[in-house]
């Protein structure tokens, strides 16, 4: 469980990144902070592992104030996934994945023996273990980034725009796998993105941020889509989506949703094959 | 520090400031040799470098030449030419010119080459002749880098002109070699300090000139390479 | 050629002496320049002063520096120590800027990721910053190596034996072959050490070859 208790961040020059933010990420849930640039979402994420120190309020993990914990040890106890994986270009995939266990003092050989399982878990062929990051595709690098974050078996994963650098098709694939991993491993995940579709696709709960960490709305994707709190959320979510009137029409025996202009918007499916897509 | 005091005493001695071979004479000789050599080398190297940078022809040769020249020990070149041309100023002058050329050439070449290709294309498109492109576009924009080459070459020549005294009766190096021969450390050190002073003075002046040229070339305050950068490491001297 | 046929033993001896003046100076230069360069990179305010200072040190002519070193460090003029100290000053001054550039060349995104997963400051330096700075550091090392090997010859003027002795001795005795031999031997030694630096740089950066191999 991660608690933000009235946190704020004002930089020395007077720039306010976050005014006053409170929120609790429940254990074993996947929460998405979504907002455009300037919303303070990354600043909030970085407060959790003390990459940024709040100038007001505090962040608690399982009831303990992170300000009282050793920074380096705290960071090693939390999985962190960055855009494009944030891999070390001079280390092989295996060494990248084993980074945190090795930093924690596990012998290199021992740490590397766990690598195969981790790579398989994130859907990578273990034969890539001895290659360098630059020899992998963007999507593969991203998966390695997730494997590295999982290597020390942390309770918490922080993800900073994790799928920002890959193309849309791969992004969807990675988003679906994140859901799968979350179901299998039951980690507490806090993910930051500017992409509302991504937020709705992966989040159990979504926090929509305005500027400087001001919360516009908190809720499940369905809640937010059904009842946008205000004009800001409505426009952020996509005015046409919230306002769109859909009706069904039959195409080759399947029920297709179309909007007022007759453009297809999706397919209606039976409940048992339903997915959580918004 | 006692040694430095002795050198200061040597410098303060009025006898060393008048007559042939005195401090002012040696300083003037040193500066005269430096000016002559840098001037002669510039006449050859800068137009060549600009031509190479403008046309792109012979760039591999220029890079290879500038690189190889760095590995040649100055004293070796100086003594070799000294044996061929005999005692006197001829050998050191020739050696110094040979040593100054690579820095000047590299500065002129890389300065012109670094000018944005779209800028020169634009100049061509609005109807400038090749000559006008070189003189009105490339040279002003390349000036800071060309001056960087002049700075490196000048410092190198000031330094090497000291060695020239080994085979010619000229320049501040004479105090060093006289002192070495007669084991007069005060004289040696005084000469060394004088050369150092001149070198530092030129370094500061030329760095300032380079900064000014950089400001003139990029008035909007765009970032350029810092002028204090010894872009062209001087060769052994 | 007749000169070389009876003097080659001496040439070898001088080459050996030359090497033992060059190597300590080169290694000390690196040992000083890398931490100072990193400091200059980490503290840009202080860094500006450090870089200007090193640029001034570098503009002191070599022979005068050899003569100033004993006065400042209290070592005898005709000694290896004088040569090694003077060339270390030069090498370090020349390499500080490259070292600062080398650390600046490390992708800040990578450095940040390394901090985020829990590298302590010292681990960040040894495991991330230093290895990633190697390519630029090696480029600087190569310039220092070639320059140092050449400058060692100046020591012959104050009576410290090296390949430069062939220049002074050959000049005084009027033997062109002797001077030419010194010239060639110095250049060959410089290029050989330069080649070693190049190979060492390749061995230390296997990930760069992997990229080239993949055609990326």
Short mmCIF file of N, CA, C and O in Angstrom, two decimals, chain C residues 16 18 22 40 58 67 89-91 104-105 116 121-122 126 138-139 154 156 166-168 184 198 200 209 211 215:
data_model
loop_
_atom_site.label_atom_id
_atom_site.label_comp_id
_atom_site.label_asym_id
_atom_site.label_seq_id
_atom_site.Cartn_x
_atom_site.Cartn_y
_atom_site.Cartn_z
N UNK C 16 63.95 1.80 -24.44
CA UNK C 16 63.49 1.29 -23.14
C UNK C 16 63.36 2.44 -22.13
O UNK C 16 62.34 2.57 -21.44
N UNK C 18 62.99 5.54 -22.83
CA UNK C 18 61.92 6.41 -23.33
C UNK C 18 60.56 5.90 -22.84
O UNK C 18 59.73 6.65 -22.37
N UNK C 22 57.72 7.59 -20.47
CA UNK C 22 56.38 7.88 -21.03
C UNK C 22 55.27 7.24 -20.21
O UNK C 22 54.30 7.90 -19.86
N UNK C 40 34.65 18.30 -12.69
CA UNK C 40 34.30 19.42 -13.56
C UNK C 40 32.93 19.21 -14.18
O UNK C 40 32.17 20.15 -14.37
N UNK C 58 48.32 23.94 -19.95
CA UNK C 58 48.72 23.29 -21.20
C UNK C 58 49.44 24.24 -22.13
O UNK C 58 50.18 23.82 -23.01
N UNK C 67 62.11 23.25 -16.82
CA UNK C 67 63.03 24.01 -15.98
C UNK C 67 62.31 24.58 -14.75
O UNK C 67 62.91 24.75 -13.69
N UNK C 89 51.82 16.87 -15.78
CA UNK C 89 51.09 18.15 -15.78
C UNK C 89 50.45 18.37 -17.15
O UNK C 89 49.26 18.67 -17.27
N UNK C 90 51.26 18.16 -18.19
CA UNK C 90 50.76 18.34 -19.56
C UNK C 90 49.62 17.39 -19.89
O UNK C 90 48.57 17.79 -20.38
N UNK C 91 49.89 16.12 -19.66
CA UNK C 91 48.92 15.09 -20.02
C UNK C 91 47.61 15.30 -19.29
O UNK C 91 46.52 15.25 -19.89
N UNK C 104 30.09 13.74 -19.68
CA UNK C 104 28.90 14.42 -20.22
C UNK C 104 28.28 13.60 -21.35
O UNK C 104 27.08 13.74 -21.64
N UNK C 105 29.08 12.74 -21.97
CA UNK C 105 28.57 11.95 -23.09
C UNK C 105 27.69 10.79 -22.63
O UNK C 105 27.02 10.16 -23.43
N UNK C 116 17.49 5.09 -10.33
CA UNK C 116 16.13 4.68 -9.97
C UNK C 116 16.08 3.22 -9.51
O UNK C 116 15.30 2.88 -8.63
N UNK C 121 25.83 6.14 -5.07
CA UNK C 121 26.73 7.01 -5.84
C UNK C 121 28.01 6.32 -6.31
O UNK C 121 28.42 6.47 -7.45
N UNK C 122 28.66 5.57 -5.42
CA UNK C 122 29.91 4.94 -5.82
C UNK C 122 29.67 3.88 -6.90
O UNK C 122 30.43 3.76 -7.85
N UNK C 126 31.37 3.51 -10.73
CA UNK C 126 32.16 2.38 -11.22
C UNK C 126 31.42 1.51 -12.21
O UNK C 126 32.02 0.94 -13.11
N UNK C 138 39.14 6.94 -23.96
CA UNK C 138 40.20 6.32 -24.75
C UNK C 138 40.66 7.25 -25.87
O UNK C 138 41.86 7.37 -26.15
N UNK C 139 39.72 7.97 -26.47
CA UNK C 139 40.10 8.94 -27.51
C UNK C 139 41.06 9.97 -26.91
O UNK C 139 42.08 10.31 -27.52
N UNK C 154 62.27 15.99 -25.49
CA UNK C 154 62.79 17.29 -25.04
C UNK C 154 63.73 17.10 -23.84
O UNK C 154 64.65 17.89 -23.62
N UNK C 156 66.08 15.28 -23.45
CA UNK C 156 67.48 15.15 -23.86
C UNK C 156 68.22 16.47 -23.69
O UNK C 156 69.41 16.50 -23.41
N UNK C 166 69.27 10.84 -29.24
CA UNK C 166 69.75 10.66 -30.61
C UNK C 166 69.70 11.96 -31.40
O UNK C 166 70.49 12.18 -32.31
N UNK C 167 68.77 12.84 -31.04
CA UNK C 167 68.69 14.14 -31.73
C UNK C 167 69.86 15.02 -31.32
O UNK C 167 70.56 15.57 -32.18
N UNK C 168 70.07 15.16 -30.01
CA UNK C 168 71.13 16.08 -29.56
C UNK C 168 72.51 15.52 -29.92
O UNK C 168 73.36 16.25 -30.43
N UNK C 184 62.38 8.30 -36.41
CA UNK C 184 61.55 7.16 -36.80
C UNK C 184 61.17 6.33 -35.57
O UNK C 184 60.01 5.95 -35.38
N UNK C 198 44.11 1.76 -28.54
CA UNK C 198 42.95 1.47 -29.38
C UNK C 198 42.42 0.07 -29.08
O UNK C 198 41.22 -0.13 -28.88
N UNK C 200 42.97 -1.75 -26.36
CA UNK C 200 42.45 -1.81 -24.99
C UNK C 200 41.04 -1.23 -24.95
O UNK C 200 40.14 -1.77 -24.30
N UNK C 209 30.98 -3.27 -30.17
CA UNK C 209 31.19 -4.18 -31.28
C UNK C 209 29.90 -4.93 -31.61
O UNK C 209 29.58 -5.18 -32.74
N UNK C 211 26.93 -3.92 -31.38
CA UNK C 211 26.04 -3.07 -32.17
C UNK C 211 26.47 -3.07 -33.63
O UNK C 211 25.66 -3.26 -34.53
N UNK C 215 24.75 -4.57 -37.23
CA UNK C 215 24.49 -3.64 -38.32
C UNK C 215 23.60 -2.48 -37.89
O UNK C 215 23.02 -1.80 -38.71
#
